[in-house]
CSV table of C-alpha atoms and ligand atoms in Angstrom, one decimal:
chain,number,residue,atom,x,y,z
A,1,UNK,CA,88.5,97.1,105.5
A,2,UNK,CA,90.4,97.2,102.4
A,3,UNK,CA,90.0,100.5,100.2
A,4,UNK,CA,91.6,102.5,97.3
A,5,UNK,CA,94.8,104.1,97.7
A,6,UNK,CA,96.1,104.5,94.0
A,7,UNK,CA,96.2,104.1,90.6
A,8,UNK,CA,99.3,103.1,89.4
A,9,UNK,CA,100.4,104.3,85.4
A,10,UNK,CA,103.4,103.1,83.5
A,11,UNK,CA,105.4,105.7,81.4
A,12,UNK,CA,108.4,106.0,79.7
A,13,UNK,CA,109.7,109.3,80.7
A,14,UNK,CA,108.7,110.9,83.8
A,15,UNK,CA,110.3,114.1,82.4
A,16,UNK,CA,107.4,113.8,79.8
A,17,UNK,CA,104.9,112.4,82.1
A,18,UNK,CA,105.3,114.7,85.3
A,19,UNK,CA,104.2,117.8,83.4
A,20,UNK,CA,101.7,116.6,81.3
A,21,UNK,CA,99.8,115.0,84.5
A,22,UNK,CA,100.6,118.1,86.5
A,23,UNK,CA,98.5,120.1,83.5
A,24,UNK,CA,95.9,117.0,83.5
A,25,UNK,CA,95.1,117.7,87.3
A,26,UNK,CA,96.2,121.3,87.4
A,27,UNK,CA,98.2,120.2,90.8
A,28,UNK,CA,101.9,119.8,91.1
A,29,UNK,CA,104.0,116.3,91.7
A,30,UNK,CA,104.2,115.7,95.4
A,31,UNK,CA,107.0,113.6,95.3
A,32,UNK,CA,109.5,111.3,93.2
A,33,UNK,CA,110.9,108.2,95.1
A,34,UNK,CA,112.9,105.4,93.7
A,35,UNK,CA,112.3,102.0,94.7
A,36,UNK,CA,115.4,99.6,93.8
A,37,UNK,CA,114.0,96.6,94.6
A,38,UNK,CA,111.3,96.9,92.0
A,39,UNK,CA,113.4,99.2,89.3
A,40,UNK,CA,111.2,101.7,89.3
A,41,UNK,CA,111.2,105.7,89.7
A,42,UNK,CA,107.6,106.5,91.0
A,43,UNK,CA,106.1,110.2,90.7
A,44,UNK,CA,103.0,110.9,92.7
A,45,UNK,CA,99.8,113.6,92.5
A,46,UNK,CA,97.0,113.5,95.0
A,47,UNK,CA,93.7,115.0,93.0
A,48,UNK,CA,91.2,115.0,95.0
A,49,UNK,CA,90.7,111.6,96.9
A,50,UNK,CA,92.6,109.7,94.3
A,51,UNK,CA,96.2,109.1,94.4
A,52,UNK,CA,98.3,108.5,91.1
A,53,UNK,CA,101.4,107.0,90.9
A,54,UNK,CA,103.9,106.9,87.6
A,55,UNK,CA,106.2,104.5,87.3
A,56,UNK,CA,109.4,105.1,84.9
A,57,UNK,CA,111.3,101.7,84.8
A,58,UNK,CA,114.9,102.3,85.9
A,59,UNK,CA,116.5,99.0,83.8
A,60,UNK,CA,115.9,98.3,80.1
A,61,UNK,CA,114.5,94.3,81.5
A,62,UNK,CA,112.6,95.7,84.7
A,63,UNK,CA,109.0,95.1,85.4
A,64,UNK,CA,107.8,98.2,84.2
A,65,UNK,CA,110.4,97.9,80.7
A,66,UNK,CA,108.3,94.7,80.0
A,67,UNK,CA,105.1,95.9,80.4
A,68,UNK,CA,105.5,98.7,78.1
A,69,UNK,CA,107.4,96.5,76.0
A,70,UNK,CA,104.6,94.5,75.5
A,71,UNK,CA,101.4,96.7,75.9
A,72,UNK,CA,102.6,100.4,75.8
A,73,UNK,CA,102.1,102.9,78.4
A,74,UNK,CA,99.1,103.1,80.4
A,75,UNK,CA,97.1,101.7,83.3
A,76,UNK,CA,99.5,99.1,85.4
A,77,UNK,CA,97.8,98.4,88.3
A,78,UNK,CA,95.4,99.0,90.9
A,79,UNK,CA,96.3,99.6,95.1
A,80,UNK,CA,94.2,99.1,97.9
A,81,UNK,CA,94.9,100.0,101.5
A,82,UNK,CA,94.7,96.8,104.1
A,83,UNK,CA,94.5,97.5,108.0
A,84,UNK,CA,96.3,94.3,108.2
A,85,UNK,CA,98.6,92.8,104.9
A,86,UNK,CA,99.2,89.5,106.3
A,87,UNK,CA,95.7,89.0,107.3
A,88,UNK,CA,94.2,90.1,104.3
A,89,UNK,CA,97.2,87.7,101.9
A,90,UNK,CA,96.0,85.0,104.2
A,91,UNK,CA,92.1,85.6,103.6
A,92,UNK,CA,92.5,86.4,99.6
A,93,UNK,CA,94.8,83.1,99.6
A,94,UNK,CA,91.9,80.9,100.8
A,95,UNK,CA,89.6,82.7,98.5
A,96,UNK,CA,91.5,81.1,95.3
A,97,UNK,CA,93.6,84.7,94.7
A,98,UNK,CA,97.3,83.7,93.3
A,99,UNK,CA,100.0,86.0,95.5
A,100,UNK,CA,102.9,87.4,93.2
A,101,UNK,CA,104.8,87.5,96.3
A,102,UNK,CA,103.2,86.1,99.4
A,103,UNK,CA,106.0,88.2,101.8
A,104,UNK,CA,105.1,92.0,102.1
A,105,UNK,CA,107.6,94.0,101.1
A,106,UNK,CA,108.9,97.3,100.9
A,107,UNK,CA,107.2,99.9,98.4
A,108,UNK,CA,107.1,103.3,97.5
A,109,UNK,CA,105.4,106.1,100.0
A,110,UNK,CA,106.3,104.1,103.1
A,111,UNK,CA,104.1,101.3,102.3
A,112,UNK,CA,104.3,97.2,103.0
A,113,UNK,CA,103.2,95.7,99.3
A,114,UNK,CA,102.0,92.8,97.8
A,115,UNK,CA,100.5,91.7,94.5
A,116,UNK,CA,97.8,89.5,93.0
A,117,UNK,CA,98.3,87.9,89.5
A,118,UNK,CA,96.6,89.8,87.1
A,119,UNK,CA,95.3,86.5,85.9
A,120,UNK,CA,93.4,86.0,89.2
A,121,UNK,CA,91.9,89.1,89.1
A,122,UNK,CA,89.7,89.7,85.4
A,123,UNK,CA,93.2,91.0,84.0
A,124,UNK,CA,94.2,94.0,86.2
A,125,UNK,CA,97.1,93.5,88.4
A,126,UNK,CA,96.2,94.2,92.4
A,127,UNK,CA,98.6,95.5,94.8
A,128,UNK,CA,97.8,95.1,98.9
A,129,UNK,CA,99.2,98.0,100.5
A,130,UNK,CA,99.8,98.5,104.5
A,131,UNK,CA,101.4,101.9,105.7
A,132,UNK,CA,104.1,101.5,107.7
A,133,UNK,CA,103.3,102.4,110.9
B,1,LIG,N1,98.4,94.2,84.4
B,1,LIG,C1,97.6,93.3,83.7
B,1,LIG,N2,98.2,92.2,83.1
B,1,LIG,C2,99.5,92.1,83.1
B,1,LIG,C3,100.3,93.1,83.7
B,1,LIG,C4,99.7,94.2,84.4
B,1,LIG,N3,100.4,95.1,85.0
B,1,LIG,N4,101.6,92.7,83.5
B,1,LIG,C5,101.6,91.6,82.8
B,1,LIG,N5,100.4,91.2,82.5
B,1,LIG,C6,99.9,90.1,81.8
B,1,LIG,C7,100.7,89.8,80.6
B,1,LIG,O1,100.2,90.5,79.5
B,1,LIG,C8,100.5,88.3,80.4
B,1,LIG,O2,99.3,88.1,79.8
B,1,LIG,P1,99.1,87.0,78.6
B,1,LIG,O3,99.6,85.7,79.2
B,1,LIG,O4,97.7,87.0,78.2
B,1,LIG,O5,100.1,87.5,77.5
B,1,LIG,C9,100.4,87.8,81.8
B,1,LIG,O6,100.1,88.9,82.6
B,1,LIG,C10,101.7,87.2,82.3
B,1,LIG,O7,102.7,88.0,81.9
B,1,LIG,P2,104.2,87.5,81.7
B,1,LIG,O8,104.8,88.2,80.5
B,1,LIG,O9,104.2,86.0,81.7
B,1,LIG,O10,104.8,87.9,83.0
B,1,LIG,P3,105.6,89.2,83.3
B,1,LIG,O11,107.0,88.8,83.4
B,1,LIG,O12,105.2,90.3,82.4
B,1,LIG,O13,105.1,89.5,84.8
B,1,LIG,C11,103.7,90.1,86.5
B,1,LIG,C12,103.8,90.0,85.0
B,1,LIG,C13,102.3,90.7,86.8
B,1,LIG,C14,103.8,88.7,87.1
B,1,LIG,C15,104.8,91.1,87.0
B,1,LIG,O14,104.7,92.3,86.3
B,1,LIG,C16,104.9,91.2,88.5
B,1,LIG,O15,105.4,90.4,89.2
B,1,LIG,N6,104.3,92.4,89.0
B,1,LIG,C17,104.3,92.7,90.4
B,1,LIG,C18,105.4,93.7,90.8
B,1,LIG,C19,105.2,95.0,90.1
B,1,LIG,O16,104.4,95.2,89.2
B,1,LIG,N7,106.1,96.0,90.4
B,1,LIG,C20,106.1,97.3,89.8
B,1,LIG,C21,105.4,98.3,90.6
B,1,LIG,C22,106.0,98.5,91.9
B,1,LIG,C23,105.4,99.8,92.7
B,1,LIG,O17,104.3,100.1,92.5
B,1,LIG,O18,106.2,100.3,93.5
């Protein structure tokens, strides 16, 4: 089974981004977590049955930097939850899907991760997700 588990938004100041979405959803952020390995600091709100996550890049030439850079803020990419990561890399793989990084790895939120190139997937970048058991 593989189904939503959040939306993922790049912004340039979580100090600017945290309340405005906490007034958008009239709910407070749950949590901040950074994750070095991607340079990002991450800022999460549950409304509802739909998780968002921020992202605030942490180095001027990180992912996030880039993306902004070059399209602004605003939608970055989309996660689904996998019962099994390495089964469902292995199935999307012979399906013709492109893996950004074909080893799981560690994400924000206790999560395994893995993404599709958004040039695979009509233009949206898709992240696999596996909790961490
Ligand atoms: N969604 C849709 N398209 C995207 C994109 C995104 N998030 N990021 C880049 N693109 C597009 C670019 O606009 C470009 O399109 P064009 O060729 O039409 O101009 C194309 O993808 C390739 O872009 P690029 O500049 O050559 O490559 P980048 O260096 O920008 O890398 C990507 C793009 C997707 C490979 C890179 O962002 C990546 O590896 N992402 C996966 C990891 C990640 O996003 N981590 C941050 C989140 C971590 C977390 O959630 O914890």
């Amino acid at each position: 089974m593989i189904h939503p588990e959040h939306i993922g938004i790049a912004v340039k100041d979580l100090n600017i981004s945290i309340p405005l979405f906490e007034k958008l959803f009239k709910t407070n952020c749950y949590k901040t977590e950074t994750v070095e390995s991607e340079n990002v600091k991450t800022a999460f709100f549950k409304t509802g049955e739909t998780k968002i996550e921020l992202l605030q890049s942490t180095t001027d030439d990180g992912i996030v930097a880039k993306f902004i850079g070059k399209k602004g803020e605003g939608l970055h990419h989309i996660a689904f939850e996998v019962e099994n990561i390495y089964d469902e890399i292995k199935r999307l793989k012979e399906e013709g899907f492109i893996f950004l990084n074909e080893r799981p790895k560690k994400g924000a939120d206790n999560k395994m991760i893995c993404f599709i190139h958004p040039k695979t997937a009509n233009g949206i970048l898709i992240e696999l997700c596996e909790t961490i058991k």
